[in-house]
Tab-separated table of C-alpha atoms in Angstrom:
chain	number	residue	atom	x	y	z
A	1	MET	CA	15.754	5.933	-39.002
A	2	ILE	CA	14.582	3.203	-36.636
A	3	THR	CA	10.859	3.451	-35.993
A	4	PRO	CA	9.809	3.325	-32.332
A	5	THR	CA	7.693	0.307	-31.489
A	6	PRO	CA	4.685	1.184	-29.326
A	7	THR	CA	3.354	-1.221	-26.749
A	8	SER	CA	0.387	0.804	-25.603
A	9	ALA	CA	-1.057	-1.975	-23.449
A	10	GLU	CA	1.856	-3.118	-21.300
A	11	ILE	CA	0.056	-4.985	-18.520
A	12	GLU	CA	2.060	-6.364	-15.627
A	13	LEU	CA	1.807	-7.582	-12.062
A	14	LYS	CA	4.737	-6.774	-9.774
A	15	LEU	CA	5.522	-8.911	-6.745
A	16	LEU	CA	7.851	-8.681	-3.752
A	17	LEU	CA	9.542	-11.791	-2.386
A	18	PRO	CA	9.453	-11.298	1.411
A	19	GLY	CA	12.178	-13.096	3.310
A	20	ALA	CA	13.792	-14.387	0.114
A	21	ASP	CA	17.533	-15.060	-0.052
A	22	ALA	CA	18.682	-13.390	-3.262
A	23	ARG	CA	21.262	-16.153	-3.712
A	24	GLN	CA	18.667	-18.937	-3.531
A	25	ILE	CA	15.442	-17.502	-4.906
A	26	GLY	CA	16.289	-18.277	-8.540
A	27	THR	CA	16.794	-21.949	-7.709
A	28	GLN	CA	13.542	-22.025	-5.725
A	29	LEU	CA	11.622	-20.445	-8.592
A	30	ALA	CA	13.017	-23.034	-10.994
A	31	THR	CA	11.459	-25.891	-9.003
A	32	ILE	CA	7.862	-24.639	-9.203
A	33	PRO	CA	5.627	-26.877	-11.351
A	34	GLY	CA	4.794	-25.118	-14.596
A	35	LEU	CA	8.017	-23.093	-14.486
A	36	ALA	CA	10.492	-25.921	-13.863
A	37	GLU	CA	10.322	-27.159	-17.469
A	38	LEU	CA	10.832	-23.680	-18.973
A	39	VAL	CA	14.292	-22.744	-20.248
A	40	PRO	CA	15.496	-19.574	-18.447
A	41	THR	CA	17.338	-16.722	-20.118
A	42	GLU	CA	19.731	-14.539	-18.140
A	43	GLN	CA	20.373	-10.892	-18.949
A	44	ARG	CA	22.477	-8.203	-17.330
A	45	LEU	CA	20.500	-4.965	-17.230
A	46	ARG	CA	21.473	-1.439	-16.396
A	47	ASN	CA	18.739	1.196	-16.602
A	48	ILE	CA	19.534	4.929	-16.456
A	49	TYR	CA	16.541	7.197	-15.840
A	50	TYR	CA	16.579	10.794	-17.069
A	51	ASP	CA	14.678	13.924	-16.135
A	52	THR	CA	15.074	17.683	-15.943
A	53	PRO	CA	16.369	19.406	-12.777
A	54	ASP	CA	12.802	20.352	-11.864
A	55	GLN	CA	11.509	16.829	-12.667
A	56	GLN	CA	9.159	17.773	-15.475
A	57	LEU	CA	8.808	14.185	-16.683
A	58	ARG	CA	8.036	12.925	-13.225
A	59	ARG	CA	5.360	15.569	-12.773
A	60	ALA	CA	3.885	14.562	-16.129
A	61	LYS	CA	3.873	10.909	-14.932
A	62	ALA	CA	6.263	9.903	-17.693
A	63	ALA	CA	9.659	8.193	-17.613
A	64	LEU	CA	12.537	8.147	-20.077
A	65	ARG	CA	15.274	5.598	-19.635
A	66	LEU	CA	18.300	4.228	-21.436
A	67	ARG	CA	18.923	0.509	-20.964
A	68	SER	CA	22.066	-1.503	-21.588
A	69	LEU	CA	21.320	-5.181	-22.057
A	70	ARG	CA	23.807	-8.024	-22.354
A	71	GLN	CA	22.719	-11.621	-22.759
A	72	GLY	CA	25.229	-14.401	-22.166
A	73	GLY	CA	28.536	-13.589	-23.850
A	74	GLY	CA	26.879	-11.455	-26.511
A	75	ARG	CA	27.362	-7.785	-27.275
A	76	THR	CA	25.759	-5.048	-25.211
A	77	ARG	CA	22.620	-3.565	-26.755
A	78	TRP	CA	21.254	-0.123	-25.914
A	79	ILE	CA	17.504	0.505	-25.788
A	80	GLN	CA	15.749	3.845	-25.296
A	81	THR	CA	12.297	3.653	-23.692
A	82	LEU	CA	9.575	6.224	-23.061
A	83	LYS	CA	6.813	5.282	-20.666
A	84	THR	CA	3.652	7.248	-19.963
A	85	ALA	CA	1.124	6.995	-17.170
A	86	GLY	CA	-1.707	4.553	-17.575
A	87	ALA	CA	-4.408	2.873	-15.568
A	88	ALA	CA	-3.849	0.872	-12.410
A	89	ALA	CA	-6.507	-1.293	-10.820
A	90	GLY	CA	-6.444	-4.293	-8.551
A	91	GLY	CA	-2.661	-4.532	-8.492
A	92	LEU	CA	-2.291	-4.527	-12.293
A	93	SER	CA	-0.464	-1.646	-13.903
A	94	GLN	CA	-0.982	-0.646	-17.530
A	95	ARG	CA	1.263	1.931	-19.172
A	96	GLY	CA	2.133	3.190	-22.608
A	97	GLU	CA	5.599	2.145	-23.704
A	98	TRP	CA	7.710	3.040	-26.773
A	99	GLU	CA	11.057	1.339	-27.300
A	100	SER	CA	13.844	1.967	-29.829
A	101	THR	CA	17.271	0.456	-30.287
A	102	VAL	CA	20.005	3.108	-30.201
A	103	ARG	CA	23.546	2.766	-31.521
A	104	SER	CA	25.324	3.894	-28.357
A	105	GLY	CA	24.687	4.792	-24.746
A	106	ARG	CA	23.177	8.185	-25.537
A	107	LEU	CA	19.605	9.408	-25.820
A	108	ASP	CA	18.433	10.028	-29.374
A	109	PRO	CA	15.717	12.705	-29.782
A	110	VAL	CA	14.932	11.562	-33.338
A	111	LEU	CA	13.651	8.245	-32.016
A	112	LEU	CA	11.128	10.042	-29.829
A	113	GLN	CA	9.174	11.165	-32.878
A	114	GLY	CA	6.050	9.116	-33.359
A	115	THR	CA	5.638	8.823	-29.583
A	116	PRO	CA	3.833	11.141	-27.104
A	117	TRP	CA	7.123	12.988	-26.553
A	118	PRO	CA	6.230	16.016	-28.774
A	119	THR	CA	3.234	16.709	-26.522
A	120	LEU	CA	5.625	16.842	-23.547
A	121	ASP	CA	8.368	18.799	-25.318
A	122	ALA	CA	6.888	20.782	-28.192
A	123	ASP	CA	9.881	23.113	-28.656
A	124	GLY	CA	12.701	20.719	-27.732
A	125	GLN	CA	13.685	22.667	-24.632
A	126	LEU	CA	12.889	19.822	-22.243
A	127	PHE	CA	15.185	17.325	-23.999
A	128	ALA	CA	18.093	19.736	-23.762
A	129	GLN	CA	17.770	19.785	-19.947
A	130	LEU	CA	17.734	16.011	-19.429
A	131	ALA	CA	20.310	14.471	-17.108
A	132	PRO	CA	20.675	11.087	-15.318
A	133	CYS	CA	18.758	10.971	-12.015
A	134	PHE	CA	19.110	7.367	-10.828
A	135	GLU	CA	19.780	3.911	-12.193
A	136	THR	CA	19.105	0.245	-11.608
A	137	ASP	CA	21.537	-2.623	-12.046
A	138	ALA	CA	20.162	-6.151	-12.018
A	139	LEU	CA	20.637	-9.719	-13.091
A	140	ARG	CA	17.409	-10.640	-14.856
A	141	THR	CA	16.199	-14.202	-15.312
A	142	LEU	CA	13.191	-14.568	-17.564
A	143	ARG	CA	10.959	-17.406	-18.681
A	144	LEU	CA	8.129	-17.490	-21.212
A	145	TYR	CA	5.070	-19.170	-19.721
A	146	THR	CA	2.015	-20.287	-21.686
A	147	ALA	CA	-1.230	-20.840	-19.795
A	148	ASP	CA	-3.743	-23.543	-20.688
A	149	ASP	CA	-5.901	-21.008	-22.542
A	150	GLY	CA	-2.956	-19.775	-24.628
A	151	SER	CA	-2.220	-16.630	-22.614
A	152	ARG	CA	1.508	-15.893	-22.760
A	153	ILE	CA	3.305	-14.364	-19.780
A	154	GLU	CA	6.883	-13.265	-19.332
A	155	VAL	CA	8.068	-14.302	-15.847
A	156	VAL	CA	10.900	-11.987	-14.826
A	157	LEU	CA	13.079	-12.251	-11.721
A	158	ASP	CA	15.246	-9.181	-11.020
A	159	ILE	CA	18.020	-9.278	-8.415
A	160	GLY	CA	20.171	-6.174	-7.964
A	161	GLN	CA	20.095	-2.579	-6.748
A	162	VAL	CA	18.509	0.794	-7.326
A	163	ARG	CA	21.057	3.632	-6.973
A	164	ALA	CA	20.731	7.401	-6.663
A	165	GLY	CA	24.066	9.033	-5.868
A	166	GLU	CA	25.342	7.355	-2.711
A	167	ALA	CA	21.913	6.002	-1.775
A	168	ARG	CA	21.205	2.315	-2.403
A	169	SER	CA	18.129	0.104	-2.261
A	170	GLU	CA	18.157	-3.660	-2.773
A	171	LEU	CA	16.090	-5.083	-5.618
A	172	CYS	CA	14.528	-8.538	-5.352
A	173	GLU	CA	11.238	-8.745	-7.193
A	174	LEU	CA	9.192	-10.777	-9.621
A	175	GLU	CA	7.335	-9.281	-12.579
A	176	LEU	CA	4.662	-11.051	-14.577
A	177	GLU	CA	4.069	-9.265	-17.882
A	178	LEU	CA	1.193	-10.185	-20.164
A	179	LEU	CA	2.363	-10.677	-23.734
A	180	LYS	CA	-0.900	-12.122	-25.038
A	181	GLY	CA	-4.256	-13.126	-23.579
A	182	ARG	CA	-6.314	-12.379	-20.474
A	183	PRO	CA	-5.100	-10.046	-17.704
A	184	ASP	CA	-6.640	-12.441	-15.184
A	185	ALA	CA	-4.071	-15.032	-16.276
A	186	LEU	CA	-1.456	-12.954	-14.425
A	187	PHE	CA	-3.310	-13.462	-11.151
A	188	GLU	CA	-3.801	-17.167	-11.841
A	189	LEU	CA	-0.067	-17.637	-12.332
A	190	ALA	CA	0.816	-15.434	-9.335
A	191	GLU	CA	-1.488	-17.419	-7.055
A	192	HIS	CA	0.075	-20.643	-8.322
A	193	ILE	CA	3.580	-19.354	-7.607
A	194	GLY	CA	2.322	-18.113	-4.234
A	195	THR	CA	1.506	-21.667	-3.159
A	196	HIS	CA	5.255	-22.382	-3.291
A	197	LEU	CA	6.875	-19.023	-2.455
A	198	ALA	CA	5.948	-16.116	-0.215
A	199	LEU	CA	4.799	-13.179	-2.357
A	200	LEU	CA	3.405	-9.727	-1.706
A	201	PRO	CA	1.882	-7.353	-4.267
A	202	ALA	CA	4.389	-4.598	-5.114
A	203	PRO	CA	2.642	-1.426	-6.334
A	204	LEU	CA	5.843	0.621	-6.888
A	205	SER	CA	7.627	0.607	-10.237
A	206	LYS	CA	11.422	0.734	-10.384
A	207	ALA	CA	11.153	4.377	-11.441
A	208	GLU	CA	9.087	5.154	-8.336
A	209	GLN	CA	11.628	3.329	-6.177
A	210	GLY	CA	14.371	5.431	-7.738
A	211	TRP	CA	12.554	8.683	-7.077
A	212	ARG	CA	12.031	7.686	-3.444
A	213	LEU	CA	15.794	7.246	-3.156
A	214	VAL	CA	16.313	10.677	-4.691
A	215	ASP	CA	13.800	12.196	-2.258
A	216	GLY	CA	15.112	10.284	0.760
A	217	THR	CA	11.642	8.800	1.325
A	218	THR	CA	12.363	5.092	0.752
A	219	HIS	CA	11.010	4.147	4.181
A	220	ALA	CA	8.369	6.871	4.461
A	221	PRO	CA	4.844	5.608	5.189
A	222	ARG	CA	2.207	5.586	2.478
A	223	ARG	CA	-0.592	7.790	3.773
A	224	ALA	CA	-4.161	8.195	2.567
A	225	ARG	CA	-4.452	10.041	-0.723
A	226	LYS	CA	-7.210	12.440	-1.661
A	227	LEU	CA	-9.566	11.223	-4.356
A	228	ASP	CA	-11.068	13.722	-6.772
A	229	LEU	CA	-14.198	11.831	-7.776
A	230	GLU	CA	-16.614	13.468	-10.181
A	231	ALA	CA	-20.315	13.528	-9.365
A	232	ASP	CA	-21.175	11.725	-12.615
A	233	THR	CA	-18.616	8.928	-12.156
A	234	PRO	CA	-20.368	5.543	-12.522
A	235	VAL	CA	-20.831	4.076	-9.064
A	236	LEU	CA	-18.988	0.825	-9.852
A	237	GLN	CA	-15.988	2.689	-11.230
A	238	ALA	CA	-15.995	4.985	-8.200
A	239	ALA	CA	-16.181	1.988	-5.850
A	240	GLN	CA	-13.181	0.389	-7.574
A	241	THR	CA	-11.225	3.642	-7.307
A	242	VAL	CA	-11.989	4.127	-3.608
A	243	LEU	CA	-11.327	0.498	-2.688
A	244	GLY	CA	-8.162	0.432	-4.768
A	245	GLU	CA	-6.676	3.504	-3.113
A	246	MET	CA	-7.361	2.108	0.350
A	247	LEU	CA	-6.078	-1.392	-0.365
A	248	GLY	CA	-3.041	0.234	-1.968
A	249	GLN	CA	-2.263	2.089	1.249
A	250	PHE	CA	-2.404	-1.171	3.200
A	251	VAL	CA	-0.268	-3.174	0.762
A	252	GLU	CA	2.387	-0.494	0.182
A	253	ASN	CA	3.001	-0.084	3.901
A	254	LEU	CA	3.320	-3.856	4.322
A	255	GLY	CA	6.118	-3.852	1.767
A	256	ARG	CA	7.943	-1.066	3.591
A	257	ILE	CA	7.564	-2.796	6.955
A	258	LEU	CA	9.777	-5.546	5.534
A	259	GLU	CA	12.625	-3.043	5.175
A	260	SER	CA	12.097	-0.641	8.084
A	261	ASP	CA	11.098	-0.737	11.747
A	262	GLY	CA	9.223	2.560	11.612
A	263	SER	CA	6.229	2.711	13.938
A	264	GLU	CA	4.327	4.961	11.527
A	265	LEU	CA	4.478	2.252	8.850
A	266	VAL	CA	2.571	-0.092	11.139
A	267	HIS	CA	0.105	2.643	12.007
A	268	GLN	CA	-0.541	3.575	8.372
A	269	ALA	CA	-0.916	-0.082	7.378
A	270	ARG	CA	-3.658	-0.427	9.988
A	271	VAL	CA	-5.239	2.829	8.852
A	272	GLY	CA	-5.232	1.515	5.285
A	273	TRP	CA	-6.942	-1.691	6.372
A	274	ARG	CA	-9.593	0.145	8.391
A	275	ARG	CA	-10.225	2.458	5.447
A	276	TRP	CA	-10.562	-0.582	3.187
A	277	ARG	CA	-13.082	-2.165	5.552
A	278	SER	CA	-14.973	1.133	5.698
A	279	ALA	CA	-15.127	1.271	1.915
A	280	LEU	CA	-16.412	-2.311	1.835
A	281	TRP	CA	-19.269	-1.223	4.099
A	282	LEU	CA	-19.941	1.662	1.733
A	283	ALA	CA	-20.009	-0.637	-1.292
A	284	LYS	CA	-21.784	-3.561	0.390
A	285	PRO	CA	-25.109	-3.155	-1.478
A	286	LEU	CA	-23.152	-3.305	-4.749
A	287	LEU	CA	-21.449	-6.589	-4.018
A	288	ALA	CA	-24.276	-9.119	-3.856
A	289	ASN	CA	-23.144	-10.610	-7.191
A	290	HIS	CA	-19.429	-10.056	-6.542
A	291	PRO	CA	-18.661	-11.401	-3.043
A	292	VAL	CA	-15.385	-10.475	-1.378
A	293	PRO	CA	-12.882	-13.363	-1.112
A	294	ASP	CA	-12.331	-15.085	2.215
A	295	ILE	CA	-9.778	-13.042	4.185
A	296	SER	CA	-9.453	-15.340	7.190
A	297	ALA	CA	-5.843	-16.123	6.222
A	298	LEU	CA	-4.990	-12.478	6.962
A	299	ARG	CA	-6.027	-12.776	10.606
A	300	PRO	CA	-2.492	-13.598	11.890
A	301	LEU	CA	-1.127	-10.567	10.039
A	302	LEU	CA	-3.860	-8.248	11.315
A	303	ASN	CA	-3.382	-9.515	14.885
A	304	ALA	CA	0.379	-8.993	14.612
A	305	LEU	CA	-0.120	-5.452	13.318
A	306	GLY	CA	-2.495	-4.702	16.202
A	307	ALA	CA	-0.106	-6.133	18.791
A	308	MET	CA	2.751	-4.112	17.335
A	309	ARG	CA	0.709	-0.915	17.257
A	310	ASP	CA	-0.459	-1.325	20.861
A	311	LEU	CA	3.134	-1.499	22.042
A	312	ASP	CA	4.220	1.382	19.809
A	313	VAL	CA	1.499	3.599	21.287
A	314	ALA	CA	2.547	2.590	24.781
A	315	ALA	CA	6.274	3.135	24.210
A	316	LEU	CA	6.150	6.275	22.087
A	317	GLU	CA	2.982	8.097	23.154
A	318	SER	CA	1.376	7.004	26.419
A	319	LEU	CA	4.313	6.199	28.718
A	320	PRO	CA	6.600	9.183	27.979
A	321	GLN	CA	3.975	11.688	29.067
A	322	TRP	CA	3.678	10.083	32.523
A	323	ALA	CA	7.349	9.319	33.277
A	324	ASP	CA	8.058	12.518	35.223
A	325	ALA	CA	4.814	12.306	37.167
A	326	TYR	CA	5.581	8.776	38.363
A	327	ILE	CA	9.296	9.234	39.101
A	328	ALA	CA	8.858	12.642	40.790
A	329	GLY	CA	12.567	12.802	41.629
A	330	ASN	CA	12.566	9.413	43.397
A	331	PRO	CA	15.668	7.328	42.400
A	332	GLU	CA	13.990	4.016	43.221
A	333	ARG	CA	11.061	4.870	40.988
A	334	ALA	CA	13.447	5.950	38.230
A	335	VAL	CA	15.014	2.471	38.307
A	336	GLN	CA	11.548	0.872	38.166
A	337	TRP	CA	10.606	3.000	35.164
A	338	GLN	CA	13.839	2.167	33.332
A	339	ALA	CA	13.270	-1.548	33.934
A	340	MET	CA	9.767	-1.196	32.554
A	341	GLU	CA	11.102	0.584	29.419
A	342	ALA	CA	13.652	-2.203	28.885
A	343	ALA	CA	10.893	-4.812	29.128
A	344	VAL	CA	8.801	-2.913	26.570
A	345	THR	CA	11.786	-2.681	24.190
A	346	ALA	CA	12.423	-6.421	24.449
A	347	GLU	CA	8.762	-7.246	23.874
A	348	ARG	CA	8.676	-4.911	20.896
A	349	SER	CA	11.520	-6.869	19.257
A	350	LEU	CA	9.577	-10.096	19.725
A	351	ARG	CA	6.433	-8.599	18.220
A	352	ARG	CA	8.410	-7.202	15.277
A	353	ALA	CA	9.753	-10.695	14.558
A	354	ALA	CA	6.236	-12.148	14.762
A	355	LEU	CA	4.959	-9.495	12.342
A	356	LEU	CA	7.702	-10.234	9.809
A	357	SER	CA	6.893	-13.924	10.081
A	358	THR	CA	3.279	-13.303	9.064
A	359	LEU	CA	4.410	-11.199	6.086
A	360	GLN	CA	6.612	-14.074	4.954
A	361	ALA	CA	3.788	-16.618	5.180
A	362	PRO	CA	2.626	-17.711	1.686
A	363	ALA	CA	-1.037	-17.568	2.771
A	364	THR	CA	-0.726	-13.819	3.434
A	365	GLY	CA	0.420	-12.976	-0.080
A	366	ARG	CA	-2.058	-15.325	-1.750
A	367	THR	CA	-4.958	-13.706	0.077
A	368	LEU	CA	-3.813	-10.191	-0.852
A	369	LEU	CA	-3.505	-11.292	-4.484
A	370	GLN	CA	-7.029	-12.705	-4.334
A	371	LEU	CA	-8.303	-9.349	-3.047
A	372	GLU	CA	-6.553	-7.478	-5.850
A	373	ARG	CA	-7.850	-9.950	-8.419
A	374	TRP	CA	-11.372	-9.477	-7.076
A	375	LEU	CA	-10.971	-5.706	-7.205
A	376	GLN	CA	-9.643	-5.725	-10.763
A	377	ALA	CA	-12.746	-7.636	-11.908
A	378	LEU	CA	-15.262	-5.464	-10.010
A	379	PRO	CA	-16.588	-3.347	-12.933
A	380	GLN	CA	-17.011	-6.452	-15.109
A	381	GLY	CA	-19.449	-8.167	-12.740
A	382	ALA	CA	-23.004	-9.201	-13.615
A	383	TRP	CA	-24.803	-5.988	-12.743
A	384	THR	CA	-28.376	-4.870	-13.322
A	385	PRO	CA	-28.760	-2.075	-15.915
A	386	GLU	CA	-30.026	0.292	-13.207
A	387	LEU	CA	-26.941	-0.220	-11.062
A	388	ALA	CA	-24.536	-0.088	-13.988
A	389	GLU	CA	-25.926	3.328	-15.005
A	390	GLN	CA	-26.046	4.822	-11.501
A	391	THR	CA	-23.566	7.596	-10.630
A	392	ILE	CA	-21.704	8.061	-7.370
A	393	GLU	CA	-23.264	11.348	-6.207
A	394	HIS	CA	-26.747	10.090	-5.261
A	395	TRP	CA	-25.303	6.877	-3.869
A	396	ALA	CA	-22.742	8.689	-1.710
A	397	VAL	CA	-25.264	11.100	-0.195
A	398	ALA	CA	-27.651	8.307	0.777
A	399	ARG	CA	-24.985	6.037	2.254
A	400	THR	CA	-23.269	8.753	4.308
A	401	LYS	CA	-26.595	9.938	5.733
A	402	ARG	CA	-27.264	6.409	6.919
A	403	LEU	CA	-23.795	6.105	8.429
A	404	HIS	CA	-24.051	9.429	10.277
A	405	SER	CA	-27.476	8.506	11.654
A	406	ARG	CA	-26.115	5.227	12.976
A	407	LEU	CA	-23.178	6.990	14.656
A	408	ALA	CA	-25.480	9.528	16.293
A	409	GLY	CA	-27.616	6.720	17.726
A	410	GLU	CA	-24.611	4.868	19.135
A	411	VAL	CA	-23.254	8.058	20.728
A	412	LYS	CA	-26.583	8.636	22.476
A	413	GLU	CA	-26.527	5.099	23.897
A	414	MET	CA	-22.900	5.534	25.007
A	415	GLU	CA	-23.746	8.736	26.892
A	416	GLU	CA	-26.409	6.850	28.836
A	417	ALA	CA	-24.160	3.866	29.667
A	418	ASP	CA	-21.921	3.240	32.677
A	419	LEU	CA	-18.492	3.831	31.171
A	420	GLN	CA	-16.787	2.098	34.119
A	421	SER	CA	-18.521	-1.202	33.346
A	422	ALA	CA	-17.220	-3.788	30.868
A	423	GLU	CA	-20.316	-3.230	28.739
A	424	GLY	CA	-19.802	0.529	28.756
A	425	ILE	CA	-16.124	0.197	27.851
A	426	GLU	CA	-16.994	-2.086	24.939
A	427	HIS	CA	-19.671	0.353	23.749
A	428	GLN	CA	-17.113	3.146	23.814
A	429	HIS	CA	-14.832	1.090	21.591
A	430	LYS	CA	-17.708	0.429	19.193
A	431	VAL	CA	-18.411	4.153	18.915
A	432	ARG	CA	-14.746	4.864	18.291
A	433	LEU	CA	-14.596	2.357	15.419
A	434	LEU	CA	-17.813	3.739	13.941
A	435	ALA	CA	-16.425	7.283	14.169
A	436	LYS	CA	-13.340	6.138	12.254
A	437	ARG	CA	-15.495	4.533	9.575
A	438	THR	CA	-17.536	7.707	9.242
A	439	ARG	CA	-14.429	9.870	8.886
A	440	TYR	CA	-12.783	7.580	6.332
A	441	VAL	CA	-15.910	7.385	4.168
A	442	LEU	CA	-16.505	11.142	4.278
A	443	GLU	CA	-12.871	11.853	3.374
A	444	ALA	CA	-12.988	9.507	0.385
A	445	LEU	CA	-16.242	10.926	-0.984
A	446	ARG	CA	-15.741	14.584	-0.061
A	447	THR	CA	-15.787	15.860	-3.673
A	448	VAL	CA	-19.288	14.481	-4.331
A	449	LEU	CA	-20.912	15.416	-0.996
A	450	PRO	CA	-22.395	18.681	0.320
A	451	ARG	CA	-19.341	20.622	1.478
A	452	GLU	CA	-20.483	22.248	4.721
A	453	ARG	CA	-22.366	19.250	6.059
A	454	THR	CA	-19.446	16.952	5.247
A	455	ARG	CA	-16.979	19.237	7.025
A	456	ARG	CA	-19.178	19.341	10.142
A	457	TRP	CA	-19.691	15.582	10.234
A	458	GLN	CA	-15.966	14.963	9.729
A	459	GLU	CA	-15.091	17.230	12.644
A	460	GLN	CA	-17.593	15.454	14.900
A	461	ALA	CA	-16.275	12.012	13.958
A	462	THR	CA	-12.649	13.084	14.445
A	463	GLU	CA	-13.360	14.536	17.874
A	464	LEU	CA	-15.115	11.342	18.983
A	465	GLN	CA	-12.298	9.160	17.697
A	466	THR	CA	-9.610	11.256	19.386
A	467	SER	CA	-11.254	11.687	22.791
A	468	ILE	CA	-12.349	8.071	23.162
A	469	GLY	CA	-9.031	6.814	21.804
A	470	ALA	CA	-6.885	8.683	24.319
A	471	ALA	CA	-8.898	7.382	27.276
A	472	ARG	CA	-9.005	3.837	25.900
A	473	ASP	CA	-5.239	3.728	25.286
A	474	LEU	CA	-4.630	4.561	28.948
A	475	MET	CA	-7.150	1.984	30.117
A	476	LEU	CA	-5.411	-0.758	28.134
A	477	LEU	CA	-1.916	0.285	29.118
A	478	ALA	CA	-1.714	-1.512	32.462
A	479	THR	CA	-3.261	-4.637	30.927
A	480	LEU	CA	-0.644	-4.526	28.188
A	481	LEU	CA	2.282	-4.122	30.612
A	482	GLU	CA	1.260	-6.596	33.321
A	483	PRO	CA	2.443	-9.758	31.443
A	484	LEU	CA	5.875	-8.128	31.012
A	485	GLY	CA	6.603	-8.282	34.749
A	486	VAL	CA	6.224	-4.550	35.349
A	487	THR	CA	6.226	-3.590	39.023
A	488	PRO	CA	2.781	-3.312	40.720
A	489	GLU	CA	3.534	0.296	41.719
A	490	ILE	CA	3.700	1.394	38.069
A	491	LEU	CA	0.617	-0.645	37.136
A	492	GLY	CA	-1.363	0.899	39.991
A	493	PHE	CA	-0.249	4.388	39.015
A	494	LEU	CA	-1.298	3.881	35.381
A	495	ARG	CA	-4.682	2.409	36.360
A	496	GLY	CA	-5.322	5.435	38.533
A	497	VAL	CA	-4.475	7.834	35.715
A	498	ALA	CA	-6.723	5.869	33.337
A	499	ALA	CA	-9.650	5.959	35.759
A	500	GLY	CA	-9.309	9.694	36.144
A	501	ARG	CA	-9.139	10.259	32.400
A	502	THR	CA	-12.143	8.016	31.771
A	503	ALA	CA	-14.205	9.937	34.326
A	504	ASP	CA	-13.318	13.191	32.564
A	505	ALA	CA	-14.054	11.853	29.052
């Protein structure tokens, strides 16, 4: 019997290659200093992933695959691999992995002994139900890189497809897998590569990509996920978890924007970023000895996301509800409205192109990698003993009380201001942003906060955000449309509606 070989600390960093030409990217990679002198090895890989009809392995966060591997003109080898869920922090994924060579292209239950499989399938019933669910087919080019400190990294370029039935998804990604040494060496190498090629962190494994094909959710937005923090979780660990979930939402949606023009992807990317910034405020007192990297290189991306979202709100939410009221059966007005819609559509295409350009800028990916590197190192910072031993519960209660008090004060000032003045309008916007921050922080920490008070504060923050947001969107609408050459009659109509809504707010 062949004994399975465990690799219980598989640590890797996955990267997208935005804007890359699959036919040229291998040549480009080969010119990068530090990689250019390495001899590449090419392999043809086909991975078949198995599960039960009710996806028991997926629900257990495990994956079982059968791989065919052919190198050069050699014979095809078959490898059976079991992977189990592990930790993920700061863009790095760590999973348990057990590999065995099999004699043919069939799963072998004997080779699963000595792995965690018996805990998943104690009576053997699960194995009997296994069937292929999806597969990947790729040309793999790999290089073995040795850092100055001796850390060894496998640099893997995969070009191919993920397939589930008739569904297809293109595969063009880079994986850096740590064979020996420091996990931080992965980030060092990625940042070096990112000075020559555009990269983006890629949180999804190939198995997750396959399941999204099966589900038909390849282009679905990544929304906020609930966090089940425990009251006794160390505050630094909790901060890393909260920040990681929020940065993950931002980064995952950026990757999907590359492939799809869905307006909700843009919206959820911006939500992820605002949640991340809210969590940074929450954790600010913790970070004196661990300052956040400079994010100024992300400003073009954030501006492009905002510009895209403004137009999406106008085209999909604000304008449709007022079309009938403006046209009112008048053919001339109908023509004006159609011309305005055509102008918005054309402008949206231009803003989409500008957004993609920022995602393909090397500075964007390098900055995101620096954020993930910073996040991965957060718990290892130079902390005082008191802070290192502190739990999240006391911290969360104190910080949310302070945030709610600040919001209440700003609301009181807003109610006393002239909301028609520029100063009043700006104060309204400030309150809206603070309400969002309050809601995001309360949602993230809900499991360690007083339940009834948290629910009440969340409802108040949501109501503020919604009511101010609707009025503000209308106020900005005419300003947004004016540079597009929209007729003065429509602009005047929209300004009148906005004034009426603001007075009622």
